[in-house]
CSV table of C-alpha atoms in Angstrom, one decimal:
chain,number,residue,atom,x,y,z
Z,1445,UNK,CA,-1.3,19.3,-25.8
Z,1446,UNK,CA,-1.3,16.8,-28.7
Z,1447,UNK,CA,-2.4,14.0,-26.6
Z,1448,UNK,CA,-5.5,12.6,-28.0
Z,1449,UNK,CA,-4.7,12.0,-31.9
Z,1450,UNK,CA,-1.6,9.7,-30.7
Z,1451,UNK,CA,-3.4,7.9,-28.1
Z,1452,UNK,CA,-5.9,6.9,-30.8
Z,1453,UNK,CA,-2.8,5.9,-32.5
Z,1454,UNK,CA,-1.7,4.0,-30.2
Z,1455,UNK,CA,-4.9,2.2,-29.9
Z,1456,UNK,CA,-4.9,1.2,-33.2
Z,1457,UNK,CA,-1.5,0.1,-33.3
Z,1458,UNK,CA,-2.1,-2.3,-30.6
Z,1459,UNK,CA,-5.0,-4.3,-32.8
Z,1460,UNK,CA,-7.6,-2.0,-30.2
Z,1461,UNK,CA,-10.4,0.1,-30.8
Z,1462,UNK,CA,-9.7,4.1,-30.5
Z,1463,UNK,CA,-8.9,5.1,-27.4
Z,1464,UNK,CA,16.6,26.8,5.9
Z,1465,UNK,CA,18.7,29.1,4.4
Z,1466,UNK,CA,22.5,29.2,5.8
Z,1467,UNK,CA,22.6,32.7,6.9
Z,1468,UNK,CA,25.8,34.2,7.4
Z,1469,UNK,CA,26.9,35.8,10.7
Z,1470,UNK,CA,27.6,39.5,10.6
Z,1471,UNK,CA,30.4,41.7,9.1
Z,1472,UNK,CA,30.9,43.4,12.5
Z,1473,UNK,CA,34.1,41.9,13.1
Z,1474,UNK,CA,36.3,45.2,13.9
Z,1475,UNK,CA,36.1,43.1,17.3
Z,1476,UNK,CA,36.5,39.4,17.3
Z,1477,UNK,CA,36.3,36.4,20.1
Z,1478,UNK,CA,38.6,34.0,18.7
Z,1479,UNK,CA,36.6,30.6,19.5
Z,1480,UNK,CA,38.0,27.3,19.6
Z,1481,UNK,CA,37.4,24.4,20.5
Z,1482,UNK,CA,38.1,22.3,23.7
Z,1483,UNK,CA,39.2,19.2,25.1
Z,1484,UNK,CA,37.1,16.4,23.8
Z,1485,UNK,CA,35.5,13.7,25.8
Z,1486,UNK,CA,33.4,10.2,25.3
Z,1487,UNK,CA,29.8,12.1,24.5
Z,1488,UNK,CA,28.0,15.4,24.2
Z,1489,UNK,CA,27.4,16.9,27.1
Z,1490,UNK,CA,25.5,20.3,27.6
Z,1491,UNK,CA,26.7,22.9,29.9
Z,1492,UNK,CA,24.8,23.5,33.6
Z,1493,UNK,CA,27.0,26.3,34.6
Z,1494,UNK,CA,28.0,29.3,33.0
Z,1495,UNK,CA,31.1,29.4,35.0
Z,1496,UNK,CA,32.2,26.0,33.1
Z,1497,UNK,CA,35.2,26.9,30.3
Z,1498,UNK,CA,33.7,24.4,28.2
Z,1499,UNK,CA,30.2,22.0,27.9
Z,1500,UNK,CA,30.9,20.6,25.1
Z,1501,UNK,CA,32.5,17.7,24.4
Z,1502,UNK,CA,33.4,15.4,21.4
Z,1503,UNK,CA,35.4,12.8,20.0
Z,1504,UNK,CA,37.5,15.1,18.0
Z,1505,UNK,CA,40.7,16.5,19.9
Z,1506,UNK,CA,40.2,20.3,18.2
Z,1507,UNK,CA,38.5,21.9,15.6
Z,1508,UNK,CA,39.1,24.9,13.7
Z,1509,UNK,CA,38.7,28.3,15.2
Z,1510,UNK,CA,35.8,30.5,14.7
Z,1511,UNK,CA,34.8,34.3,14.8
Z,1512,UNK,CA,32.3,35.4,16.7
Z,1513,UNK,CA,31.4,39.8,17.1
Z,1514,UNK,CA,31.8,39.8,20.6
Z,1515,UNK,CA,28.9,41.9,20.5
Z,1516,UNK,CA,27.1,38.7,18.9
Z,1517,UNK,CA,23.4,38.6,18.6
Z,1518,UNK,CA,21.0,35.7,18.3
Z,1519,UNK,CA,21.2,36.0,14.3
Z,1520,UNK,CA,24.8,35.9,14.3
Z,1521,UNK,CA,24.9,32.6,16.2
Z,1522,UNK,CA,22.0,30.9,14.4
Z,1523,UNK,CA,24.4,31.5,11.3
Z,1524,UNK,CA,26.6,30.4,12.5
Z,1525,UNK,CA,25.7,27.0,14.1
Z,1526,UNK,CA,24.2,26.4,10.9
Z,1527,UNK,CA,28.1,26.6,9.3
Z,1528,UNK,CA,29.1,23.5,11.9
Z,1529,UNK,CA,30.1,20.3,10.2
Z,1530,UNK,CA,28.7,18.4,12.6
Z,1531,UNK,CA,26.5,18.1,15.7
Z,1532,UNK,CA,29.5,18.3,18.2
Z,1533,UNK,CA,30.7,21.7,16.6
Z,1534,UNK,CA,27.4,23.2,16.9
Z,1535,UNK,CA,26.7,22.3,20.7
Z,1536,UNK,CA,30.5,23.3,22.0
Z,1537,UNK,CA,29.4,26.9,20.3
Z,1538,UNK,CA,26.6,26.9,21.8
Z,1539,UNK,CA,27.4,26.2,25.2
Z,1540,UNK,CA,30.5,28.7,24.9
Z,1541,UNK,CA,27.7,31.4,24.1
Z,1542,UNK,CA,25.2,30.4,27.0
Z,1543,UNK,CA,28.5,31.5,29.3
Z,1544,UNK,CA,28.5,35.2,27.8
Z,1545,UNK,CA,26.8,37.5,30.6
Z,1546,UNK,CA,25.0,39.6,27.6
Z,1547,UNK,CA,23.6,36.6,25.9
Z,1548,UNK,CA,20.2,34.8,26.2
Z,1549,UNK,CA,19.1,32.2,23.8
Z,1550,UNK,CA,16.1,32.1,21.7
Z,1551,UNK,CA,13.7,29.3,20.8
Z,1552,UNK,CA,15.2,29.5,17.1
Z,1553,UNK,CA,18.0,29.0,18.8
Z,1554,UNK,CA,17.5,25.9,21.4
Z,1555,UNK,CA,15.8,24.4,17.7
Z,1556,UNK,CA,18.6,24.5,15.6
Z,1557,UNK,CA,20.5,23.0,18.0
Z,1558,UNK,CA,18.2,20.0,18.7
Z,1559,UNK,CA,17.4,19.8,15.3
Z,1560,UNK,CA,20.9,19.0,14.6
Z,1561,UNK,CA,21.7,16.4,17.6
Z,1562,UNK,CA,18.7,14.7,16.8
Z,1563,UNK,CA,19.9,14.3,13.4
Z,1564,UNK,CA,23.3,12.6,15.2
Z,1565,UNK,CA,20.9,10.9,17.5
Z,1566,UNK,CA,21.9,12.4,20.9
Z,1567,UNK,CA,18.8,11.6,22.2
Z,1568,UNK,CA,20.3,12.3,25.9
Z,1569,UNK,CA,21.9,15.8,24.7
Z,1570,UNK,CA,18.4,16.5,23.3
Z,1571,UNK,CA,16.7,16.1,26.4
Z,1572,UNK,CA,19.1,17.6,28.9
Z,1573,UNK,CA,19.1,20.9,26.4
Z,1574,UNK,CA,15.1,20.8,26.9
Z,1575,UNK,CA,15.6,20.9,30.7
Z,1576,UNK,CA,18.1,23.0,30.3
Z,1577,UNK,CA,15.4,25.3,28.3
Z,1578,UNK,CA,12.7,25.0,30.8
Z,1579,UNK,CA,14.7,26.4,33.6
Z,1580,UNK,CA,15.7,29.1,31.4
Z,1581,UNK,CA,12.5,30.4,31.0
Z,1582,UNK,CA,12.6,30.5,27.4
Z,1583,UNK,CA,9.2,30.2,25.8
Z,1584,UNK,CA,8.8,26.3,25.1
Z,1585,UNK,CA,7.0,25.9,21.2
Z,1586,UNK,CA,5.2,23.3,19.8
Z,1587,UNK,CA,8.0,23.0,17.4
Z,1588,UNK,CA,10.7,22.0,20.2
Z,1589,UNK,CA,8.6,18.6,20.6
Z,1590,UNK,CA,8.3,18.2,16.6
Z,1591,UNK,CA,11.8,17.9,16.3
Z,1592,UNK,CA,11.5,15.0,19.2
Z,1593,UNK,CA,9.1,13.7,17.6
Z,1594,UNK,CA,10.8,13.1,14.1
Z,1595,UNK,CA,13.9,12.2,16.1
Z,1596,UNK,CA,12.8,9.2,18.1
Z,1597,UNK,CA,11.0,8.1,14.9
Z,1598,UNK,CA,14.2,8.3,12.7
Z,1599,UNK,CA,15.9,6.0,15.3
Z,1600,UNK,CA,12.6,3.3,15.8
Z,1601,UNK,CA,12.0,4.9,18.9
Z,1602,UNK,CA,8.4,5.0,18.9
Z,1603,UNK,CA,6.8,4.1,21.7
Z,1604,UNK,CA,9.2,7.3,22.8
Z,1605,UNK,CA,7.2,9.4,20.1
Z,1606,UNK,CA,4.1,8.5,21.3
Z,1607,UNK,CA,5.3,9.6,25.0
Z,1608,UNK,CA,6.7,12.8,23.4
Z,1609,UNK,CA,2.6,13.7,23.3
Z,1610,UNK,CA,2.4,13.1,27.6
Z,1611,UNK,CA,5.7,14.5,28.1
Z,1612,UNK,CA,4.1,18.5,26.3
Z,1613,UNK,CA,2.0,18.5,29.1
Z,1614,UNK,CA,4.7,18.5,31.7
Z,1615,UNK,CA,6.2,22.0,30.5
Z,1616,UNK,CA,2.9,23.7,29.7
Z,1617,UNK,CA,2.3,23.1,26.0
Z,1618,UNK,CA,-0.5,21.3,24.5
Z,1619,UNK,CA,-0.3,18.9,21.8
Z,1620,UNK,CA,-3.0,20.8,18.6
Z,1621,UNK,CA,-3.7,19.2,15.8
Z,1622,UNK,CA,-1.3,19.4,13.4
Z,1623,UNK,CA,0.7,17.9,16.3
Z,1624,UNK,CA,-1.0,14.5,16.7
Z,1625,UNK,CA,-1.5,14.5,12.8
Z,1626,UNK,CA,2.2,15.1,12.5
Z,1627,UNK,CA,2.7,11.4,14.2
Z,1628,UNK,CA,-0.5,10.0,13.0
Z,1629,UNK,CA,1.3,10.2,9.7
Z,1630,UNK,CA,4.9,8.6,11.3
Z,1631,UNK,CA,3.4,6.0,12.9
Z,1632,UNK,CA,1.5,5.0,9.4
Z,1633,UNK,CA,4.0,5.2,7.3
Z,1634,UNK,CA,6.0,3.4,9.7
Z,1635,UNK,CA,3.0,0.6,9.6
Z,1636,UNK,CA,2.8,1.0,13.3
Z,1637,UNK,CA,-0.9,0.7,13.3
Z,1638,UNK,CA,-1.8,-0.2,17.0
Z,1639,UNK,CA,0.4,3.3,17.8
Z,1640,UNK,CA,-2.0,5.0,15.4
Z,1641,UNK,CA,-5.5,4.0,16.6
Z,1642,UNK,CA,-3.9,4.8,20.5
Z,1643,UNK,CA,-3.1,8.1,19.9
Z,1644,UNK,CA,-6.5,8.6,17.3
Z,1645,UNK,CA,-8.0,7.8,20.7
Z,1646,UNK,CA,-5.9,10.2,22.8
Z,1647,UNK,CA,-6.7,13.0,20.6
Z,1648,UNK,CA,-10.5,12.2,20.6
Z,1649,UNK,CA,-10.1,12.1,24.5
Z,1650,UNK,CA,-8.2,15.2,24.7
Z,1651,UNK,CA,-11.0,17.0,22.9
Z,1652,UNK,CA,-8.5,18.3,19.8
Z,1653,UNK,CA,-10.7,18.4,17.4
Z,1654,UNK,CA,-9.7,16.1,13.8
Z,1655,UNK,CA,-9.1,18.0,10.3
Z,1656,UNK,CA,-9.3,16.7,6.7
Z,1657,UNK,CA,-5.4,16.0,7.3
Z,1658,UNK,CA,-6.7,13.7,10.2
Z,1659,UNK,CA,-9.4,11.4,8.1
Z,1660,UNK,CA,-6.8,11.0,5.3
Z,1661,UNK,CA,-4.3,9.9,7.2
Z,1662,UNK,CA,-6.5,7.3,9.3
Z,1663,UNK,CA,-8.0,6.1,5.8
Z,1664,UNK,CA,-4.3,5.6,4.8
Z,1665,UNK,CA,-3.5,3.5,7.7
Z,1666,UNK,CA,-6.8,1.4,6.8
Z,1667,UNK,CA,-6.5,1.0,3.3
Z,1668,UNK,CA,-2.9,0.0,4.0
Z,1669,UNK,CA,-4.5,-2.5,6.3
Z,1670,UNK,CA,-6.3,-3.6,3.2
Z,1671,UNK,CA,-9.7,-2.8,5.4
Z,1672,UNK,CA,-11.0,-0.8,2.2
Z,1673,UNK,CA,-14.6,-0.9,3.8
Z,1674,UNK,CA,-14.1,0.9,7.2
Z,1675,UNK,CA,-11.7,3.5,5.0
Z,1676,UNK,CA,-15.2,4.5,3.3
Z,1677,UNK,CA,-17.3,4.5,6.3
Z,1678,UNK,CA,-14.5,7.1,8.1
Z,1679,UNK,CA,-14.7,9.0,5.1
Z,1680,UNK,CA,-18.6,9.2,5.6
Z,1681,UNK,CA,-18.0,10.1,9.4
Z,1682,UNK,CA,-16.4,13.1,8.2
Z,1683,UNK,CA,-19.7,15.0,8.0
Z,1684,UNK,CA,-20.0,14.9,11.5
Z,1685,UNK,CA,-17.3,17.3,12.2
Z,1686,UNK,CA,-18.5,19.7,9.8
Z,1687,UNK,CA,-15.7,18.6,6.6
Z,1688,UNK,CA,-15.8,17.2,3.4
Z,1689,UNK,CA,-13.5,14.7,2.1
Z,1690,UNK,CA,-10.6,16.3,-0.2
Z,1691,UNK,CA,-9.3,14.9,-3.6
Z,1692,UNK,CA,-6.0,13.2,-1.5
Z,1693,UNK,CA,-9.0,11.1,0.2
Z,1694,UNK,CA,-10.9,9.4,-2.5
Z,1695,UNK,CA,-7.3,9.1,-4.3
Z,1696,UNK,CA,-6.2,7.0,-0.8
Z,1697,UNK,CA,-9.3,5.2,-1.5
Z,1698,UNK,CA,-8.3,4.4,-4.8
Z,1699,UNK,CA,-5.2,3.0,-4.7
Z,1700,UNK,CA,-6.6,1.3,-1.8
Z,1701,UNK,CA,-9.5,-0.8,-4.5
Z,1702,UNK,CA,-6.2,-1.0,-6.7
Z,1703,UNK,CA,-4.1,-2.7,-4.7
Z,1704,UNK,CA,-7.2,-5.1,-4.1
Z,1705,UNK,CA,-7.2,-5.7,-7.6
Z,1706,UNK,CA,-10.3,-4.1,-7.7
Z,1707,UNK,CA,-10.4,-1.1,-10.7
Z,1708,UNK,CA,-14.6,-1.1,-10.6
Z,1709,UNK,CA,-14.4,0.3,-6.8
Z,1710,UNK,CA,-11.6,2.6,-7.8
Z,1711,UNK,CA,-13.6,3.8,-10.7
Z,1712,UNK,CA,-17.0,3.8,-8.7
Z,1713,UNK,CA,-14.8,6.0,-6.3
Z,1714,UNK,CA,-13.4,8.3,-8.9
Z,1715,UNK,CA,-17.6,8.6,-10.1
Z,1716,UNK,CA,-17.9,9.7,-6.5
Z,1717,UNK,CA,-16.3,12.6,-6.2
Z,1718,UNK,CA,-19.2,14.5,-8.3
Z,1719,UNK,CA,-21.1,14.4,-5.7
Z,1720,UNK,CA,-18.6,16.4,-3.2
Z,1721,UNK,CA,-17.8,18.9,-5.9
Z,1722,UNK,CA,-14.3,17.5,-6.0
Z,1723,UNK,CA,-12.7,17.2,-9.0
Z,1724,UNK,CA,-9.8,14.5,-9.8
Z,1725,UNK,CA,-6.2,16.1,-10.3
Z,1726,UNK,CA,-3.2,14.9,-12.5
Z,1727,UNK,CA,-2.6,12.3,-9.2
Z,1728,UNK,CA,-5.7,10.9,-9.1
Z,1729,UNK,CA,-6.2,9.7,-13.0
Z,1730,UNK,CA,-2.6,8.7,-13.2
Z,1731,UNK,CA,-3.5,5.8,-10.0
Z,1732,UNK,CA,-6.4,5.0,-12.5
Z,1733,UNK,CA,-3.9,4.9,-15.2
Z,1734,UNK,CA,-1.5,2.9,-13.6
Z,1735,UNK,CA,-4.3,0.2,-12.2
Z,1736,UNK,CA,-5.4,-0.4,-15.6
Z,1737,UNK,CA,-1.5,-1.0,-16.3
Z,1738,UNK,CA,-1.1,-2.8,-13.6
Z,1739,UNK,CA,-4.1,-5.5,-14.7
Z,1740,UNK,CA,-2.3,-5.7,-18.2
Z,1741,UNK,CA,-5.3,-3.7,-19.2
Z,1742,UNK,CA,-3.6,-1.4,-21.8
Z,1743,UNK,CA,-6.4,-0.5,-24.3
Z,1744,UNK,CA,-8.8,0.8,-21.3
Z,1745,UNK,CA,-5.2,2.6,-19.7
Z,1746,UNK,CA,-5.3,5.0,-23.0
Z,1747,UNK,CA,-8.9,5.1,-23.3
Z,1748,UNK,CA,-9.4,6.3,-20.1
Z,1749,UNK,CA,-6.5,8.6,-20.7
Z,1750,UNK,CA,-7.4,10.2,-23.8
Z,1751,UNK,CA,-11.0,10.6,-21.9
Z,1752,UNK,CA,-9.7,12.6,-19.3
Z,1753,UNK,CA,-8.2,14.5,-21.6
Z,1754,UNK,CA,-11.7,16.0,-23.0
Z,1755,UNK,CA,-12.4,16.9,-19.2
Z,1756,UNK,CA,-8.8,19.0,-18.9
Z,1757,UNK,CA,-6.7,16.6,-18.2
Z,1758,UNK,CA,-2.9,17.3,-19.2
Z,1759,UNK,CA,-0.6,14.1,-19.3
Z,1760,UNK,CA,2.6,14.6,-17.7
Z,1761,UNK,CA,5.7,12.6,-17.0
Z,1762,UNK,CA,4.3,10.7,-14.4
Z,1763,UNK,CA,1.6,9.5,-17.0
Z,1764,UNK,CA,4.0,8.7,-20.0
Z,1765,UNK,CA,6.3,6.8,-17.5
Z,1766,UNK,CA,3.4,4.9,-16.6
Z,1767,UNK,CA,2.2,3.7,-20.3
Z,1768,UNK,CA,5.8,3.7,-21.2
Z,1769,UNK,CA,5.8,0.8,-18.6
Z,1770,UNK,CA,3.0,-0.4,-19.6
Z,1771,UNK,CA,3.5,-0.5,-23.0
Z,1772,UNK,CA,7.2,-2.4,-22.6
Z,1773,UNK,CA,5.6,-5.0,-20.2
Z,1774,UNK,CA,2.9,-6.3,-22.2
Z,1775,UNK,CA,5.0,-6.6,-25.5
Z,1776,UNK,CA,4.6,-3.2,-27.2
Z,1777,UNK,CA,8.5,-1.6,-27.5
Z,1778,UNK,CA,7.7,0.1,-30.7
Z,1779,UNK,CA,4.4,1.7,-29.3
Z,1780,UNK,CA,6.7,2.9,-26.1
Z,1781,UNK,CA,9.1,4.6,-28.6
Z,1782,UNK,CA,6.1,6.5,-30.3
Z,1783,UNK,CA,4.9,7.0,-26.7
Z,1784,UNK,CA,8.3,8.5,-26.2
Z,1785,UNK,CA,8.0,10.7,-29.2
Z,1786,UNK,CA,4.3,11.9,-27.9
Z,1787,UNK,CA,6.7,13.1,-25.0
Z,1788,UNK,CA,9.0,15.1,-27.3
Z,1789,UNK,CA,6.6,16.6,-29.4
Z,1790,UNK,CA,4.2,17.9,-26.5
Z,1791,UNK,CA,7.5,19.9,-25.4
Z,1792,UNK,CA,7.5,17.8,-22.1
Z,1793,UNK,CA,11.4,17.5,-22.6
Z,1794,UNK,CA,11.5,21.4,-21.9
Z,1795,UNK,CA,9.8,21.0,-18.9
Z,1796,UNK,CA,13.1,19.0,-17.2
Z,1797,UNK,CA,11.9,15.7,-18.3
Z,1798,UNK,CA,15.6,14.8,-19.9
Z,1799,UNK,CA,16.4,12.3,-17.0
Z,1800,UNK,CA,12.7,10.7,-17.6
Z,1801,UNK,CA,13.3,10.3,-21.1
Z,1802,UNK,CA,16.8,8.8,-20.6
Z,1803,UNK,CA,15.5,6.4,-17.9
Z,1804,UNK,CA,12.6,5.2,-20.6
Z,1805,UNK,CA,14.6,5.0,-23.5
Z,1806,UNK,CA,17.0,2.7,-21.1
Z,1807,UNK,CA,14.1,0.8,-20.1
Z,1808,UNK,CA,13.3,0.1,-23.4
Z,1809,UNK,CA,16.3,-1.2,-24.9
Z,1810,UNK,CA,16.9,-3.3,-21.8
Z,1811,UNK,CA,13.7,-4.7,-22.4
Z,1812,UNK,CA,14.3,-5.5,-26.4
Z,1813,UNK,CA,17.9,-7.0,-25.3
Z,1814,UNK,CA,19.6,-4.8,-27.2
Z,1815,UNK,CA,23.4,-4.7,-26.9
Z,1816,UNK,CA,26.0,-2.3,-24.8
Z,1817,UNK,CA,27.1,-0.4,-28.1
Z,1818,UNK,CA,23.5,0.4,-29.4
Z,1819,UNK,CA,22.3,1.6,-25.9
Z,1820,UNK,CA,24.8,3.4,-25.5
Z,1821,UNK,CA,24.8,5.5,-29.1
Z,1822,UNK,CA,21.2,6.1,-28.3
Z,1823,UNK,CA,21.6,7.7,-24.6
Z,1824,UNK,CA,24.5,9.7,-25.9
Z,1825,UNK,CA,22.5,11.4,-28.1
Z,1826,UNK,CA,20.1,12.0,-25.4
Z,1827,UNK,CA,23.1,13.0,-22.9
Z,1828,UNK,CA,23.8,16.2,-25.6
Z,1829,UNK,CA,19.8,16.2,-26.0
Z,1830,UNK,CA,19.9,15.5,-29.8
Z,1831,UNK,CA,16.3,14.0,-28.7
Z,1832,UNK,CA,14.9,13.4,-31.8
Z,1833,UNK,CA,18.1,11.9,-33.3
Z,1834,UNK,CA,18.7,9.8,-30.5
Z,1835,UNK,CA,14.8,8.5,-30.8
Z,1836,UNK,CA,15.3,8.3,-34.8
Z,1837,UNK,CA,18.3,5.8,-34.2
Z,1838,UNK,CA,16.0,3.7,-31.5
Z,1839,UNK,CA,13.2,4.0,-34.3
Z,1840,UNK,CA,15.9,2.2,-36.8
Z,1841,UNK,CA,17.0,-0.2,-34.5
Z,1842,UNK,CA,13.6,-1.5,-33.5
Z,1843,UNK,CA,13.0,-1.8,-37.4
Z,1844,UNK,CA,16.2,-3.6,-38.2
Z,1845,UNK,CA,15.3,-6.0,-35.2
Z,1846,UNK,CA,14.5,-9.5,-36.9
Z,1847,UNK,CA,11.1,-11.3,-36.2
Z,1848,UNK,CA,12.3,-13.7,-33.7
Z,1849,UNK,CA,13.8,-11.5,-31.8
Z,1850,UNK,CA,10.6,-10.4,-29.9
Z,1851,UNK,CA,10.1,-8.4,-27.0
Z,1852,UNK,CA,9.0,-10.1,-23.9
């Protein structure tokens, strides 16, 4: 790419030294149930008897009929209860087919359908379908408790996602790994950090044994926590389980220094990861990119960019947006534009960057005050992707712009 030559151009502008699938049920309709729905009541309901017309109820009054083979399988119903509109649809078709003698539901099947009140947040309907499961002697999967997991969590249940971990227990199925890393990473993103370091504990305890997934999640929820120096001393415990910290861990800790303001840790960091034979991706130099930017530090952001170039590094968008920034907040418009033209001429606008482009240009203008009529003949050459007209006009416009109209 044709990076280098135009950061050192850059440089030298600036006064700087160089630098799931919807499957569709079966054809085998020569003979058809006609399903409909039923009466509708207050709330979802599942059926407990497969002499019962109807479990299912709703707030609607009817719904529009379905075919179903009668000779329907559990591939023909997973399709489709994936075709219902809503949660209610889905559960009256289900309970309709737990009343046909020949039919027995599958795990994919009780999943789908507690994926989908979970999403309406049935929470009730879930769990009487999971005791519904048990007693059918269908296998119970990690899985099943996933999808309660996520559900409590998408409605600030979690105290009940933490419980979902005790409740495994009760029909047979340990929680593994991935499981406790699977809320691990709710509860930190959620910034529910005394959850966290209880169920950190509960796993140890339980004996399930921590993976990489585990340490970087834990040394998110501590640099979050802004406690930077306990992230690196759980990053050193990692040797005493027999793993070594991944690229996504000293990238945590970097952004972890940045956010402290602090780009000499986050570069000591980045000098670290020679030592574990890790090498820094695309993600990891554009944090060090944008923690130059976001010191005003703009000469070392492209220095340190057109370094990592010599050591295979390949800008992409995430790196222009991030000098286009950059360059727009500390005064530079006209270096953003040739920043933007870097863009074009490294084909980066082949690669689906048009939105990007449109979105900097915007920025730009908004940021130079120009006015409704000149933004908007620039984006509409952008709009038919006449790319290097459109940045030709900005080019003009930012020339024509008188001295005391300065960018801020």
């Amino acid at each position: 790419m044709a990076f280098c030559c135009p950061l050192k151009f850059q440089s030298s502008l600036l006064g700087l030294n160089p630098l799931l699938p919807v499957h569709s049920a079966s054809n085998r309709y020569s003979n058809c149930i006609y399903f409909a729905s039923f009466p509708h009541h207050d709330e979802l309901t599942v059926s407990s008897s497969s002499s019962a017309t109807s479990a299912t109820l709703s707030s609607r009054a009817y719904s529009n009929i379905q075919h179903i083979p009668s000779d329907f399988t559990s591939k023909d119903l997973l399709g489709l209860l994936r075709q219902q509109k809503d949660a209610e649809s889905a559960l009256r078709l289900f309970n309709w087919a737990t009343e046909q003698p020949h039919f027995t539901p599958t795990s994919s099947i009780y999943e789908e359908i507690l994926q989908q009140l979970g999403q309406a947040g049935s929470l009730d309907s879930m769990n009487h379908l999971l005791q519904k499961m048990k007693l059918s002697g269908c296998e119970m999967t990690r899985s099943i408790f996933i999808i309660f997991l996520e559900s409590y969590a998408k409605f600030g249940l979690f105290e009940d996602a933490v419980n979902v971990l005790k409740r495994m227990k009760e029909f047979a199925v340990e929680p593994d790994t991935y499981m406790y890393n699977h809320l691990l990473n709710i509860l930190v993103e959620e910034n529910k950090l005394k959850s966290v370091e209880l169920v950190y504990s509960s796993m140890k305890s339980s004996n399930v044994e921590p993976d990489v997934s585990t340490f970087n999640i834990l040394i998110k929820a501590l640099c979050r926590a802004h406690q930077i120096r306990p992230a690196i001393l759980m990053m050193e415990e990692m040797s005493d389980y027999g793993l070594s910290p991944d690229e996504k861990t000293f990238t945590t800790i970097i952004q972890g220094f940045i956010e402290e303001g602090n780009m000499d840790g986050a570069l000591r960091t980045k000098d670290r990861m020679k030592d574990y034979q890790c090498s820094p991706t695309n993600v990891t130099i554009n944090v060090l990119i944008h923690g130059f930017c976001k010191e005003g530090r703009l000469e070392e952001a492209l220095n340190f960019a057109e370094e990592m170039t010599f050591e295979g590094f390949q800008p992409d968008k995430f790196t222009f947006n991030i000098l286009v920034n950059g360059l727009c907040k500390s005064g530079h418009a006209k270096h953003a534009l040739e920043m933007l033209e870097v863009m074009l001429q490294d084909g980066l606008i082949a690669l689906g960057m048009d939105d990007t482009l449109i979105r900097l240009v915007d920025l730009v203008m908004k940021k130079g005050q120009f006015s409704d009529n000149e933004v908007s003949m620039v984006i509409g050459f952008l709009k038919i992707r006449k790319f290097h007209d459109g940045l030709a006009t900005l080019g003009r416009l930012l020339n024509s712009r008188r001295p005391s109209r300065r960018f801020s």
